[in-house]
mmCIF file with all atom_site columns, C-alpha atoms in Angstrom:
data_model
loop_
_atom_site.group_PDB
_atom_site.id
_atom_site.type_symbol
_atom_site.label_atom_id
_atom_site.label_alt_id
_atom_site.label_comp_id
_atom_site.label_asym_id
_atom_site.label_entity_id
_atom_site.label_seq_id
_atom_site.pdbx_PDB_ins_code
_atom_site.Cartn_x
_atom_site.Cartn_y
_atom_site.Cartn_z
_atom_site.occupancy
_atom_site.B_iso_or_equiv
_atom_site.pdbx_formal_charge
_atom_site.auth_seq_id
_atom_site.auth_comp_id
_atom_site.auth_asym_id
_atom_site.auth_atom_id
_atom_site.pdbx_PDB_model_num
ATOM 1   C CA . UNK A 1 1   ? 55.999 68.020  141.677 1.00 0.00 ? 1   UNK A CA 1
ATOM 2   C CA . UNK A 1 2   ? 59.429 66.497  141.845 1.00 0.00 ? 2   UNK A CA 1
ATOM 3   C CA . UNK A 1 3   ? 60.762 65.345  138.444 1.00 0.00 ? 3   UNK A CA 1
ATOM 4   C CA . UNK A 1 4   ? 58.246 67.315  136.364 1.00 0.00 ? 4   UNK A CA 1
ATOM 5   C CA . UNK A 1 5   ? 60.003 70.013  134.340 1.00 0.00 ? 5   UNK A CA 1
ATOM 6   C CA . UNK A 1 6   ? 57.133 71.481  132.345 1.00 0.00 ? 6   UNK A CA 1
ATOM 7   C CA . UNK A 1 7   ? 58.190 74.496  130.410 1.00 0.00 ? 7   UNK A CA 1
ATOM 8   C CA . UNK A 1 8   ? 61.072 75.664  132.573 1.00 0.00 ? 8   UNK A CA 1
ATOM 9   C CA . UNK A 1 9   ? 63.757 77.286  130.438 1.00 0.00 ? 9   UNK A CA 1
ATOM 10  C CA . UNK A 1 10  ? 61.467 77.939  127.522 1.00 0.00 ? 10  UNK A CA 1
ATOM 11  C CA . UNK A 1 11  ? 62.011 81.721  127.754 1.00 0.00 ? 11  UNK A CA 1
ATOM 12  C CA . UNK A 1 12  ? 65.784 81.258  127.651 1.00 0.00 ? 12  UNK A CA 1
ATOM 13  C CA . UNK A 1 13  ? 65.539 79.022  124.548 1.00 0.00 ? 13  UNK A CA 1
ATOM 14  C CA . UNK A 1 14  ? 63.259 81.538  122.751 1.00 0.00 ? 14  UNK A CA 1
ATOM 15  C CA . UNK A 1 15  ? 65.619 84.394  123.710 1.00 0.00 ? 15  UNK A CA 1
ATOM 16  C CA . UNK A 1 16  ? 68.651 82.588  122.331 1.00 0.00 ? 16  UNK A CA 1
ATOM 17  C CA . UNK A 1 17  ? 66.733 81.865  119.121 1.00 0.00 ? 17  UNK A CA 1
ATOM 18  C CA . UNK A 1 18  ? 65.546 85.404  118.533 1.00 0.00 ? 18  UNK A CA 1
ATOM 19  C CA . UNK A 1 19  ? 68.742 87.369  119.443 1.00 0.00 ? 19  UNK A CA 1
ATOM 20  C CA . UNK A 1 20  ? 70.500 86.636  116.131 1.00 0.00 ? 20  UNK A CA 1
ATOM 21  C CA . UNK A 1 21  ? 67.402 87.782  114.201 1.00 0.00 ? 21  UNK A CA 1
ATOM 22  C CA . UNK A 1 22  ? 67.219 90.984  116.231 1.00 0.00 ? 22  UNK A CA 1
ATOM 23  C CA . UNK A 1 23  ? 70.943 91.652  115.702 1.00 0.00 ? 23  UNK A CA 1
ATOM 24  C CA . UNK A 1 24  ? 70.541 91.039  111.963 1.00 0.00 ? 24  UNK A CA 1
ATOM 25  C CA . UNK A 1 25  ? 67.674 93.528  111.823 1.00 0.00 ? 25  UNK A CA 1
ATOM 26  C CA . UNK A 1 26  ? 69.668 96.120  113.708 1.00 0.00 ? 26  UNK A CA 1
ATOM 27  C CA . UNK A 1 27  ? 72.609 95.620  111.280 1.00 0.00 ? 27  UNK A CA 1
ATOM 28  C CA . UNK A 1 28  ? 70.295 95.980  108.305 1.00 0.00 ? 28  UNK A CA 1
ATOM 29  C CA . UNK A 1 29  ? 68.834 99.252  109.666 1.00 0.00 ? 29  UNK A CA 1
ATOM 30  C CA . UNK A 1 30  ? 72.324 100.556 110.409 1.00 0.00 ? 30  UNK A CA 1
ATOM 31  C CA . UNK A 1 31  ? 73.385 99.755  106.798 1.00 0.00 ? 31  UNK A CA 1
ATOM 32  C CA . UNK A 1 32  ? 70.397 101.698 105.506 1.00 0.00 ? 32  UNK A CA 1
ATOM 33  C CA . UNK A 1 33  ? 71.396 104.661 107.658 1.00 0.00 ? 33  UNK A CA 1
ATOM 34  C CA . UNK A 1 34  ? 74.963 104.521 106.269 1.00 0.00 ? 34  UNK A CA 1
ATOM 35  C CA . UNK A 1 35  ? 73.681 104.399 102.693 1.00 0.00 ? 35  UNK A CA 1
ATOM 36  C CA . UNK A 1 36  ? 71.529 107.448 103.279 1.00 0.00 ? 36  UNK A CA 1
ATOM 37  C CA . UNK A 1 37  ? 74.366 109.281 104.990 1.00 0.00 ? 37  UNK A CA 1
ATOM 38  C CA . UNK A 1 38  ? 76.737 108.404 102.118 1.00 0.00 ? 38  UNK A CA 1
ATOM 39  C CA . UNK A 1 39  ? 74.267 109.904 99.602  1.00 0.00 ? 39  UNK A CA 1
ATOM 40  C CA . UNK A 1 40  ? 74.002 113.035 101.742 1.00 0.00 ? 40  UNK A CA 1
ATOM 41  C CA . UNK A 1 41  ? 77.783 113.343 102.078 1.00 0.00 ? 41  UNK A CA 1
ATOM 42  C CA . UNK A 1 42  ? 78.344 112.837 98.287  1.00 0.00 ? 42  UNK A CA 1
ATOM 43  C CA . UNK A 1 43  ? 75.740 115.429 97.359  1.00 0.00 ? 43  UNK A CA 1
ATOM 44  C CA . UNK A 1 44  ? 77.004 117.987 99.835  1.00 0.00 ? 44  UNK A CA 1
ATOM 45  C CA . UNK A 1 45  ? 80.619 117.481 98.767  1.00 0.00 ? 45  UNK A CA 1
ATOM 46  C CA . UNK A 1 46  ? 79.645 117.890 95.098  1.00 0.00 ? 46  UNK A CA 1
ATOM 47  C CA . UNK A 1 47  ? 77.784 121.105 95.951  1.00 0.00 ? 47  UNK A CA 1
ATOM 48  C CA . UNK A 1 48  ? 80.793 122.535 97.783  1.00 0.00 ? 48  UNK A CA 1
ATOM 49  C CA . UNK A 1 49  ? 83.153 121.442 95.026  1.00 0.00 ? 49  UNK A CA 1
ATOM 50  C CA . UNK A 1 50  ? 81.088 123.034 92.274  1.00 0.00 ? 50  UNK A CA 1
ATOM 51  C CA . UNK A 1 51  ? 80.760 126.268 94.175  1.00 0.00 ? 51  UNK A CA 1
ATOM 52  C CA . UNK A 1 52  ? 84.511 126.431 94.905  1.00 0.00 ? 52  UNK A CA 1
ATOM 53  C CA . UNK A 1 53  ? 85.285 125.660 91.317  1.00 0.00 ? 53  UNK A CA 1
ATOM 54  C CA . UNK A 1 54  ? 82.951 128.378 90.079  1.00 0.00 ? 54  UNK A CA 1
ATOM 55  C CA . UNK A 1 55  ? 84.534 130.985 92.339  1.00 0.00 ? 55  UNK A CA 1
ATOM 56  C CA . UNK A 1 56  ? 88.241 129.959 92.510  1.00 0.00 ? 56  UNK A CA 1
ATOM 57  C CA . UNK A 1 57  ? 88.856 127.669 89.565  1.00 0.00 ? 57  UNK A CA 1
ATOM 58  C CA . UNK A 1 58  ? 89.499 123.970 89.037  1.00 0.00 ? 58  UNK A CA 1
ATOM 59  C CA . UNK A 1 59  ? 92.200 123.404 91.667  1.00 0.00 ? 59  UNK A CA 1
ATOM 60  C CA . UNK A 1 60  ? 89.960 124.511 94.469  1.00 0.00 ? 60  UNK A CA 1
ATOM 61  C CA . UNK A 1 61  ? 87.151 122.302 93.226  1.00 0.00 ? 61  UNK A CA 1
ATOM 62  C CA . UNK A 1 62  ? 88.614 118.915 94.202  1.00 0.00 ? 62  UNK A CA 1
ATOM 63  C CA . UNK A 1 63  ? 90.112 120.288 97.426  1.00 0.00 ? 63  UNK A CA 1
ATOM 64  C CA . UNK A 1 64  ? 86.691 121.578 98.529  1.00 0.00 ? 64  UNK A CA 1
ATOM 65  C CA . UNK A 1 65  ? 85.080 118.218 97.818  1.00 0.00 ? 65  UNK A CA 1
ATOM 66  C CA . UNK A 1 66  ? 87.281 116.419 100.311 1.00 0.00 ? 66  UNK A CA 1
ATOM 67  C CA . UNK A 1 67  ? 87.322 119.098 102.967 1.00 0.00 ? 67  UNK A CA 1
ATOM 68  C CA . UNK A 1 68  ? 84.611 117.492 105.162 1.00 0.00 ? 68  UNK A CA 1
ATOM 69  C CA . UNK A 1 69  ? 84.915 113.869 104.141 1.00 0.00 ? 69  UNK A CA 1
ATOM 70  C CA . UNK A 1 70  ? 87.333 111.550 105.910 1.00 0.00 ? 70  UNK A CA 1
ATOM 71  C CA . UNK A 1 71  ? 89.655 109.184 104.048 1.00 0.00 ? 71  UNK A CA 1
ATOM 72  C CA . UNK A 1 72  ? 87.643 106.162 105.236 1.00 0.00 ? 72  UNK A CA 1
ATOM 73  C CA . UNK A 1 73  ? 84.984 106.967 102.610 1.00 0.00 ? 73  UNK A CA 1
ATOM 74  C CA . UNK A 1 74  ? 87.486 106.505 99.723  1.00 0.00 ? 74  UNK A CA 1
ATOM 75  C CA . UNK A 1 75  ? 86.292 109.638 97.969  1.00 0.00 ? 75  UNK A CA 1
ATOM 76  C CA . UNK A 1 76  ? 86.947 110.350 94.322  1.00 0.00 ? 76  UNK A CA 1
ATOM 77  C CA . UNK A 1 77  ? 86.147 113.782 92.899  1.00 0.00 ? 77  UNK A CA 1
ATOM 78  C CA . UNK A 1 78  ? 86.260 115.239 89.413  1.00 0.00 ? 78  UNK A CA 1
ATOM 79  C CA . UNK A 1 79  ? 85.441 118.725 88.148  1.00 0.00 ? 79  UNK A CA 1
ATOM 80  C CA . UNK A 1 80  ? 84.757 119.782 84.584  1.00 0.00 ? 80  UNK A CA 1
ATOM 81  C CA . UNK A 1 81  ? 83.873 123.030 82.902  1.00 0.00 ? 81  UNK A CA 1
ATOM 82  C CA . UNK A 1 82  ? 81.039 123.058 80.434  1.00 0.00 ? 82  UNK A CA 1
ATOM 83  C CA . UNK A 1 83  ? 80.355 126.507 78.977  1.00 0.00 ? 83  UNK A CA 1
ATOM 84  C CA . UNK A 1 84  ? 79.458 128.790 81.887  1.00 0.00 ? 84  UNK A CA 1
ATOM 85  C CA . UNK A 1 85  ? 79.033 125.925 84.341  1.00 0.00 ? 85  UNK A CA 1
ATOM 86  C CA . UNK A 1 86  ? 81.433 124.081 86.590  1.00 0.00 ? 86  UNK A CA 1
ATOM 87  C CA . UNK A 1 87  ? 80.239 120.510 87.129  1.00 0.00 ? 87  UNK A CA 1
ATOM 88  C CA . UNK A 1 88  ? 81.442 118.415 90.054  1.00 0.00 ? 88  UNK A CA 1
ATOM 89  C CA . UNK A 1 89  ? 81.060 114.701 90.534  1.00 0.00 ? 89  UNK A CA 1
ATOM 90  C CA . UNK A 1 90  ? 81.890 113.087 93.877  1.00 0.00 ? 90  UNK A CA 1
ATOM 91  C CA . UNK A 1 91  ? 81.944 109.284 94.288  1.00 0.00 ? 91  UNK A CA 1
ATOM 92  C CA . UNK A 1 92  ? 82.008 107.533 97.642  1.00 0.00 ? 92  UNK A CA 1
ATOM 93  C CA . UNK A 1 93  ? 82.245 103.748 98.081  1.00 0.00 ? 93  UNK A CA 1
ATOM 94  C CA . UNK A 1 94  ? 79.355 102.092 99.883  1.00 0.00 ? 94  UNK A CA 1
ATOM 95  C CA . UNK A 1 95  ? 80.436 101.046 103.390 1.00 0.00 ? 95  UNK A CA 1
ATOM 96  C CA . UNK A 1 96  ? 79.501 97.828  105.127 1.00 0.00 ? 96  UNK A CA 1
ATOM 97  C CA . UNK A 1 97  ? 78.656 98.548  108.803 1.00 0.00 ? 97  UNK A CA 1
ATOM 98  C CA . UNK A 1 98  ? 81.318 101.274 109.125 1.00 0.00 ? 98  UNK A CA 1
ATOM 99  C CA . UNK A 1 99  ? 82.960 103.618 106.586 1.00 0.00 ? 99  UNK A CA 1
ATOM 100 C CA . UNK A 1 100 ? 86.366 101.871 106.559 1.00 0.00 ? 100 UNK A CA 1
ATOM 101 C CA . UNK A 1 101 ? 84.962 98.639  105.165 1.00 0.00 ? 101 UNK A CA 1
ATOM 102 C CA . UNK A 1 102 ? 83.890 99.126  101.573 1.00 0.00 ? 102 UNK A CA 1
ATOM 103 C CA . UNK A 1 103 ? 82.301 96.671  99.125  1.00 0.00 ? 103 UNK A CA 1
ATOM 104 C CA . UNK A 1 104 ? 83.087 98.827  96.151  1.00 0.00 ? 104 UNK A CA 1
ATOM 105 C CA . UNK A 1 105 ? 79.598 99.870  95.196  1.00 0.00 ? 105 UNK A CA 1
ATOM 106 C CA . UNK A 1 106 ? 79.807 103.558 94.181  1.00 0.00 ? 106 UNK A CA 1
ATOM 107 C CA . UNK A 1 107 ? 77.510 106.300 95.493  1.00 0.00 ? 107 UNK A CA 1
ATOM 108 C CA . UNK A 1 108 ? 77.655 109.386 93.347  1.00 0.00 ? 108 UNK A CA 1
ATOM 109 C CA . UNK A 1 109 ? 76.744 112.992 93.986  1.00 0.00 ? 109 UNK A CA 1
ATOM 110 C CA . UNK A 1 110 ? 76.651 115.545 91.211  1.00 0.00 ? 110 UNK A CA 1
ATOM 111 C CA . UNK A 1 111 ? 76.299 119.346 91.203  1.00 0.00 ? 111 UNK A CA 1
ATOM 112 C CA . UNK A 1 112 ? 76.886 122.313 88.967  1.00 0.00 ? 112 UNK A CA 1
ATOM 113 C CA . UNK A 1 113 ? 77.399 126.017 89.579  1.00 0.00 ? 113 UNK A CA 1
ATOM 114 C CA . UNK A 1 114 ? 77.589 128.989 87.272  1.00 0.00 ? 114 UNK A CA 1
ATOM 115 C CA . UNK A 1 115 ? 81.087 130.510 86.913  1.00 0.00 ? 115 UNK A CA 1
ATOM 116 C CA . UNK A 1 116 ? 81.621 133.775 88.667  1.00 0.00 ? 116 UNK A CA 1
ATOM 117 C CA . UNK A 1 117 ? 82.493 136.652 86.408  1.00 0.00 ? 117 UNK A CA 1
ATOM 118 C CA . UNK A 1 118 ? 85.485 138.854 87.175  1.00 0.00 ? 118 UNK A CA 1
ATOM 119 C CA . UNK A 1 119 ? 85.007 142.596 86.676  1.00 0.00 ? 119 UNK A CA 1
#
């Protein structure tokens, strides 16, 4: 029928309305992936730092923590000795959508290893 529009264009309007919601959901899922990855990185770096500190001493501890973490994660590492243990703490800053953009929320990984005895 000439002049009758009906529901022409309805799909386009619904698509335009739902795209921002879909993009927001994808961004939220990606942020959750980055948070999990940051926890994994911090824990692994702390494990490596504690092991290096137990074998080679304190100087190697902080160097080992940053060996596999890029500067975009703004890593901070500290190593302490407590009795026969070397304790390492690695802190990364929570990224927003990519590791270079941080909101300053810390994610911490901690580990300890027994000191190696020299014969």
